[in-house]
mmCIF file with all atom_site columns, C-alpha atoms in Angstrom:
data_model
loop_
_atom_site.group_PDB
_atom_site.id
_atom_site.type_symbol
_atom_site.label_atom_id
_atom_site.label_alt_id
_atom_site.label_comp_id
_atom_site.label_asym_id
_atom_site.label_entity_id
_atom_site.label_seq_id
_atom_site.pdbx_PDB_ins_code
_atom_site.Cartn_x
_atom_site.Cartn_y
_atom_site.Cartn_z
_atom_site.occupancy
_atom_site.B_iso_or_equiv
_atom_site.pdbx_formal_charge
_atom_site.auth_seq_id
_atom_site.auth_comp_id
_atom_site.auth_asym_id
_atom_site.auth_atom_id
_atom_site.pdbx_PDB_model_num
ATOM 1   C CA . UNK A 1 1   ? -32.064 53.550 16.206 1.00 67.00 ? 26  UNK A CA 1
ATOM 2   C CA . UNK A 1 2   ? -34.733 52.028 13.963 1.00 74.00 ? 27  UNK A CA 1
ATOM 3   C CA . UNK A 1 3   ? -38.666 52.571 14.171 1.00 86.00 ? 28  UNK A CA 1
ATOM 4   C CA . UNK A 1 4   ? -40.687 49.617 13.765 1.00 91.00 ? 29  UNK A CA 1
ATOM 5   C CA . UNK A 1 5   ? -44.148 48.447 14.560 1.00 89.00 ? 30  UNK A CA 1
ATOM 6   C CA . UNK A 1 6   ? -44.730 45.580 17.135 1.00 94.00 ? 31  UNK A CA 1
ATOM 7   C CA . UNK A 1 7   ? -46.459 42.566 16.005 1.00 94.00 ? 32  UNK A CA 1
ATOM 8   C CA . UNK A 1 8   ? -47.011 41.139 19.508 1.00 93.00 ? 33  UNK A CA 1
ATOM 9   C CA . UNK A 1 9   ? -46.048 42.131 23.102 1.00 95.00 ? 34  UNK A CA 1
ATOM 10  C CA . UNK A 1 10  ? -42.516 43.192 23.279 1.00 96.00 ? 35  UNK A CA 1
ATOM 11  C CA . UNK A 1 11  ? -40.588 43.631 26.617 1.00 95.00 ? 36  UNK A CA 1
ATOM 12  C CA . UNK A 1 12  ? -37.881 46.342 27.074 1.00 97.00 ? 37  UNK A CA 1
ATOM 13  C CA . UNK A 1 13  ? -34.341 45.658 26.414 1.00 96.00 ? 38  UNK A CA 1
ATOM 14  C CA . UNK A 1 14  ? -34.828 42.216 24.710 1.00 97.00 ? 39  UNK A CA 1
ATOM 15  C CA . UNK A 1 15  ? -33.822 40.664 21.368 1.00 97.00 ? 40  UNK A CA 1
ATOM 16  C CA . UNK A 1 16  ? -36.359 41.105 18.680 1.00 96.00 ? 41  UNK A CA 1
ATOM 17  C CA . UNK A 1 17  ? -36.605 39.629 15.121 1.00 96.00 ? 42  UNK A CA 1
ATOM 18  C CA . UNK A 1 18  ? -38.108 40.790 11.970 1.00 94.00 ? 43  UNK A CA 1
ATOM 19  C CA . UNK A 1 19  ? -41.701 39.321 11.498 1.00 94.00 ? 44  UNK A CA 1
ATOM 20  C CA . UNK A 1 20  ? -41.626 37.179 8.364  1.00 91.00 ? 45  UNK A CA 1
ATOM 21  C CA . UNK A 1 21  ? -45.246 37.605 7.759  1.00 91.00 ? 46  UNK A CA 1
ATOM 22  C CA . UNK A 1 22  ? -45.543 41.458 7.871  1.00 87.00 ? 47  UNK A CA 1
ATOM 23  C CA . UNK A 1 23  ? -43.031 43.962 6.395  1.00 86.00 ? 48  UNK A CA 1
ATOM 24  C CA . UNK A 1 24  ? -41.623 46.578 8.975  1.00 85.00 ? 49  UNK A CA 1
ATOM 25  C CA . UNK A 1 25  ? -42.990 44.613 11.913 1.00 94.00 ? 50  UNK A CA 1
ATOM 26  C CA . UNK A 1 26  ? -40.865 42.909 14.745 1.00 96.00 ? 51  UNK A CA 1
ATOM 27  C CA . UNK A 1 27  ? -41.594 40.295 17.162 1.00 96.00 ? 52  UNK A CA 1
ATOM 28  C CA . UNK A 1 28  ? -39.869 39.178 20.542 1.00 96.00 ? 53  UNK A CA 1
ATOM 29  C CA . UNK A 1 29  ? -36.988 36.752 19.523 1.00 96.00 ? 54  UNK A CA 1
ATOM 30  C CA . UNK A 1 30  ? -37.318 33.071 20.560 1.00 94.00 ? 55  UNK A CA 1
ATOM 31  C CA . UNK A 1 31  ? -34.714 30.799 21.621 1.00 94.00 ? 56  UNK A CA 1
ATOM 32  C CA . UNK A 1 32  ? -31.727 30.696 19.244 1.00 85.00 ? 57  UNK A CA 1
ATOM 33  C CA . UNK A 1 33  ? -33.448 32.850 16.554 1.00 93.00 ? 58  UNK A CA 1
ATOM 34  C CA . UNK A 1 34  ? -31.803 35.280 14.189 1.00 93.00 ? 59  UNK A CA 1
ATOM 35  C CA . UNK A 1 35  ? -31.983 38.803 15.921 1.00 94.00 ? 60  UNK A CA 1
ATOM 36  C CA . UNK A 1 36  ? -32.718 42.142 14.306 1.00 94.00 ? 61  UNK A CA 1
ATOM 37  C CA . UNK A 1 37  ? -31.970 44.259 17.210 1.00 95.00 ? 62  UNK A CA 1
ATOM 38  C CA . UNK A 1 38  ? -32.834 45.112 20.785 1.00 97.00 ? 63  UNK A CA 1
ATOM 39  C CA . UNK A 1 39  ? -36.105 46.634 21.768 1.00 96.00 ? 64  UNK A CA 1
ATOM 40  C CA . UNK A 1 40  ? -36.069 50.189 23.571 1.00 94.00 ? 65  UNK A CA 1
ATOM 41  C CA . UNK A 1 41  ? -35.485 50.529 27.330 1.00 93.00 ? 66  UNK A CA 1
ATOM 42  C CA . UNK A 1 42  ? -38.299 51.446 29.462 1.00 85.00 ? 67  UNK A CA 1
ATOM 43  C CA . UNK A 1 43  ? -41.972 50.545 29.125 1.00 80.00 ? 68  UNK A CA 1
ATOM 44  C CA . UNK A 1 44  ? -44.686 52.236 26.892 1.00 73.00 ? 69  UNK A CA 1
ATOM 45  C CA . UNK A 1 45  ? -46.553 53.783 29.909 1.00 74.00 ? 70  UNK A CA 1
ATOM 46  C CA . UNK A 1 46  ? -45.525 55.826 32.918 1.00 69.00 ? 71  UNK A CA 1
ATOM 47  C CA . UNK A 1 47  ? -44.457 53.434 35.966 1.00 71.00 ? 72  UNK A CA 1
ATOM 48  C CA . UNK A 1 48  ? -47.842 53.928 37.746 1.00 65.00 ? 73  UNK A CA 1
ATOM 49  C CA . UNK A 1 49  ? -49.772 51.308 39.713 1.00 72.00 ? 74  UNK A CA 1
ATOM 50  C CA . UNK A 1 50  ? -52.281 49.951 37.444 1.00 71.00 ? 75  UNK A CA 1
ATOM 51  C CA . UNK A 1 51  ? -51.366 51.790 34.525 1.00 65.00 ? 76  UNK A CA 1
ATOM 52  C CA . UNK A 1 52  ? -47.889 50.303 33.553 1.00 71.00 ? 77  UNK A CA 1
ATOM 53  C CA . UNK A 1 53  ? -48.046 46.811 32.061 1.00 78.00 ? 78  UNK A CA 1
ATOM 54  C CA . UNK A 1 54  ? -44.349 46.326 31.639 1.00 80.00 ? 79  UNK A CA 1
ATOM 55  C CA . UNK A 1 55  ? -44.306 46.246 27.807 1.00 89.00 ? 80  UNK A CA 1
ATOM 56  C CA . UNK A 1 56  ? -42.075 48.413 25.533 1.00 93.00 ? 81  UNK A CA 1
ATOM 57  C CA . UNK A 1 57  ? -45.000 48.060 22.936 1.00 92.00 ? 82  UNK A CA 1
ATOM 58  C CA . UNK A 1 58  ? -47.994 45.706 22.099 1.00 90.00 ? 83  UNK A CA 1
ATOM 59  C CA . UNK A 1 59  ? -49.106 44.646 18.782 1.00 92.00 ? 84  UNK A CA 1
ATOM 60  C CA . UNK A 1 60  ? -49.630 47.683 16.329 1.00 92.00 ? 85  UNK A CA 1
ATOM 61  C CA . UNK A 1 61  ? -47.636 50.260 18.484 1.00 92.00 ? 86  UNK A CA 1
ATOM 62  C CA . UNK A 1 62  ? -44.453 51.917 17.474 1.00 92.00 ? 87  UNK A CA 1
ATOM 63  C CA . UNK A 1 63  ? -41.145 50.777 18.938 1.00 94.00 ? 88  UNK A CA 1
ATOM 64  C CA . UNK A 1 64  ? -37.630 51.984 19.045 1.00 94.00 ? 89  UNK A CA 1
ATOM 65  C CA . UNK A 1 65  ? -35.166 49.208 18.079 1.00 95.00 ? 90  UNK A CA 1
ATOM 66  C CA . UNK A 1 66  ? -31.430 49.367 18.374 1.00 95.00 ? 91  UNK A CA 1
ATOM 67  C CA . UNK A 1 67  ? -29.895 47.820 15.259 1.00 93.00 ? 92  UNK A CA 1
ATOM 68  C CA . UNK A 1 68  ? -26.439 47.494 13.857 1.00 91.00 ? 93  UNK A CA 1
ATOM 69  C CA . UNK A 1 69  ? -24.802 48.908 11.967 1.00 88.00 ? 94  UNK A CA 1
ATOM 70  C CA . UNK A 1 70  ? -26.638 52.398 12.918 1.00 86.00 ? 95  UNK A CA 1
ATOM 71  C CA . UNK A 1 71  ? -26.392 51.515 16.679 1.00 88.00 ? 96  UNK A CA 1
ATOM 72  C CA . UNK A 1 72  ? -23.179 50.245 18.002 1.00 91.00 ? 97  UNK A CA 1
ATOM 73  C CA . UNK A 1 73  ? -24.288 49.294 21.555 1.00 92.00 ? 98  UNK A CA 1
ATOM 74  C CA . UNK A 1 74  ? -27.134 49.278 23.885 1.00 96.00 ? 99  UNK A CA 1
ATOM 75  C CA . UNK A 1 75  ? -28.527 47.594 26.981 1.00 97.00 ? 100 UNK A CA 1
ATOM 76  C CA . UNK A 1 76  ? -29.976 44.033 26.912 1.00 97.00 ? 101 UNK A CA 1
ATOM 77  C CA . UNK A 1 77  ? -31.478 42.118 29.679 1.00 97.00 ? 102 UNK A CA 1
ATOM 78  C CA . UNK A 1 78  ? -29.596 38.831 30.257 1.00 97.00 ? 103 UNK A CA 1
ATOM 79  C CA . UNK A 1 79  ? -31.023 35.491 31.671 1.00 96.00 ? 104 UNK A CA 1
ATOM 80  C CA . UNK A 1 80  ? -27.787 34.446 33.335 1.00 95.00 ? 105 UNK A CA 1
ATOM 81  C CA . UNK A 1 81  ? -24.188 35.310 34.340 1.00 96.00 ? 106 UNK A CA 1
ATOM 82  C CA . UNK A 1 82  ? -22.211 37.181 31.527 1.00 96.00 ? 107 UNK A CA 1
ATOM 83  C CA . UNK A 1 83  ? -18.375 38.234 31.233 1.00 97.00 ? 108 UNK A CA 1
ATOM 84  C CA . UNK A 1 84  ? -16.865 40.851 28.988 1.00 97.00 ? 109 UNK A CA 1
ATOM 85  C CA . UNK A 1 85  ? -16.490 39.198 25.631 1.00 96.00 ? 110 UNK A CA 1
ATOM 86  C CA . UNK A 1 86  ? -19.246 36.640 26.002 1.00 96.00 ? 111 UNK A CA 1
ATOM 87  C CA . UNK A 1 87  ? -21.207 36.102 22.755 1.00 96.00 ? 112 UNK A CA 1
ATOM 88  C CA . UNK A 1 88  ? -25.061 36.435 23.379 1.00 96.00 ? 113 UNK A CA 1
ATOM 89  C CA . UNK A 1 89  ? -27.874 34.837 21.564 1.00 95.00 ? 114 UNK A CA 1
ATOM 90  C CA . UNK A 1 90  ? -31.732 34.989 22.450 1.00 96.00 ? 115 UNK A CA 1
ATOM 91  C CA . UNK A 1 91  ? -33.372 32.617 24.936 1.00 96.00 ? 116 UNK A CA 1
ATOM 92  C CA . UNK A 1 92  ? -37.222 31.883 24.480 1.00 96.00 ? 117 UNK A CA 1
ATOM 93  C CA . UNK A 1 93  ? -38.047 35.176 26.178 1.00 96.00 ? 118 UNK A CA 1
ATOM 94  C CA . UNK A 1 94  ? -35.578 37.425 24.110 1.00 96.00 ? 119 UNK A CA 1
ATOM 95  C CA . UNK A 1 95  ? -33.133 37.604 27.016 1.00 97.00 ? 120 UNK A CA 1
ATOM 96  C CA . UNK A 1 96  ? -29.562 37.360 26.150 1.00 97.00 ? 121 UNK A CA 1
ATOM 97  C CA . UNK A 1 97  ? -27.853 34.064 27.072 1.00 97.00 ? 122 UNK A CA 1
ATOM 98  C CA . UNK A 1 98  ? -24.138 33.171 26.550 1.00 96.00 ? 123 UNK A CA 1
ATOM 99  C CA . UNK A 1 99  ? -23.347 30.637 23.640 1.00 93.00 ? 124 UNK A CA 1
ATOM 100 C CA . UNK A 1 100 ? -20.164 28.870 22.603 1.00 88.00 ? 125 UNK A CA 1
ATOM 101 C CA . UNK A 1 101 ? -22.030 26.478 20.127 1.00 87.00 ? 126 UNK A CA 1
ATOM 102 C CA . UNK A 1 102 ? -20.539 26.602 16.544 1.00 85.00 ? 127 UNK A CA 1
ATOM 103 C CA . UNK A 1 103 ? -23.088 28.145 14.046 1.00 86.00 ? 128 UNK A CA 1
ATOM 104 C CA . UNK A 1 104 ? -25.236 29.827 16.737 1.00 87.00 ? 129 UNK A CA 1
ATOM 105 C CA . UNK A 1 105 ? -26.921 32.980 15.599 1.00 89.00 ? 130 UNK A CA 1
ATOM 106 C CA . UNK A 1 106 ? -25.612 35.802 18.031 1.00 93.00 ? 131 UNK A CA 1
ATOM 107 C CA . UNK A 1 107 ? -26.781 39.275 18.299 1.00 94.00 ? 132 UNK A CA 1
ATOM 108 C CA . UNK A 1 108 ? -24.246 40.983 20.562 1.00 95.00 ? 133 UNK A CA 1
ATOM 109 C CA . UNK A 1 109 ? -21.153 40.758 22.502 1.00 96.00 ? 134 UNK A CA 1
ATOM 110 C CA . UNK A 1 110 ? -21.194 41.582 26.326 1.00 97.00 ? 135 UNK A CA 1
ATOM 111 C CA . UNK A 1 111 ? -19.053 44.684 27.030 1.00 97.00 ? 136 UNK A CA 1
ATOM 112 C CA . UNK A 1 112 ? -19.472 44.231 30.802 1.00 97.00 ? 137 UNK A CA 1
ATOM 113 C CA . UNK A 1 113 ? -20.253 41.419 33.509 1.00 97.00 ? 138 UNK A CA 1
ATOM 114 C CA . UNK A 1 114 ? -23.994 41.028 34.589 1.00 97.00 ? 139 UNK A CA 1
ATOM 115 C CA . UNK A 1 115 ? -25.948 38.509 36.329 1.00 96.00 ? 140 UNK A CA 1
ATOM 116 C CA . UNK A 1 116 ? -29.537 37.027 35.821 1.00 96.00 ? 141 UNK A CA 1
ATOM 117 C CA . UNK A 1 117 ? -32.127 39.735 35.099 1.00 95.00 ? 142 UNK A CA 1
ATOM 118 C CA . UNK A 1 118 ? -29.756 42.636 34.981 1.00 96.00 ? 143 UNK A CA 1
ATOM 119 C CA . UNK A 1 119 ? -29.034 45.011 32.014 1.00 97.00 ? 144 UNK A CA 1
ATOM 120 C CA . UNK A 1 120 ? -25.787 44.365 30.181 1.00 97.00 ? 145 UNK A CA 1
ATOM 121 C CA . UNK A 1 121 ? -24.110 46.711 27.825 1.00 97.00 ? 146 UNK A CA 1
ATOM 122 C CA . UNK A 1 122 ? -23.727 44.905 24.565 1.00 97.00 ? 147 UNK A CA 1
ATOM 123 C CA . UNK A 1 123 ? -22.002 45.535 21.209 1.00 96.00 ? 148 UNK A CA 1
ATOM 124 C CA . UNK A 1 124 ? -24.506 44.808 18.540 1.00 95.00 ? 149 UNK A CA 1
ATOM 125 C CA . UNK A 1 125 ? -23.777 42.667 15.584 1.00 93.00 ? 150 UNK A CA 1
ATOM 126 C CA . UNK A 1 126 ? -25.248 42.538 12.125 1.00 88.00 ? 151 UNK A CA 1
ATOM 127 C CA . UNK A 1 127 ? -28.248 40.210 11.740 1.00 83.00 ? 152 UNK A CA 1
ATOM 128 C CA . UNK A 1 128 ? -27.298 36.927 10.476 1.00 78.00 ? 153 UNK A CA 1
ATOM 129 C CA . UNK A 1 129 ? -23.918 36.805 12.289 1.00 77.00 ? 154 UNK A CA 1
ATOM 130 C CA . UNK A 1 130 ? -23.097 33.319 13.475 1.00 79.00 ? 155 UNK A CA 1
ATOM 131 C CA . UNK A 1 131 ? -20.443 32.083 16.015 1.00 72.00 ? 156 UNK A CA 1
#
């Protein structure tokens, strides 16, 4: 697991990308962008009313990131239904979505079935992997 600094608000268990403007920082992935890894599970604060904002990290805070080849698998929140073996890329919010489009940048392969807004165990792929 890599340690990075967030350069924006990052939600737990989402695809993240390297920030091209600042070394060592990551941002939430946008639709179809090249992934670097997946953000840590859980939020940065205890789950207490009025205290937890739901973010894994905000700008300037440390963040644990699962990234290949060091990390083989992790949990990723998905936007829709997935099946074992589906290739996943990022949607506009860093959620995993299934793709079958040639040359799409993919970040992982589903290792279990899941439905929208569930965590799905994924096998991480090296950054720059295309379908």
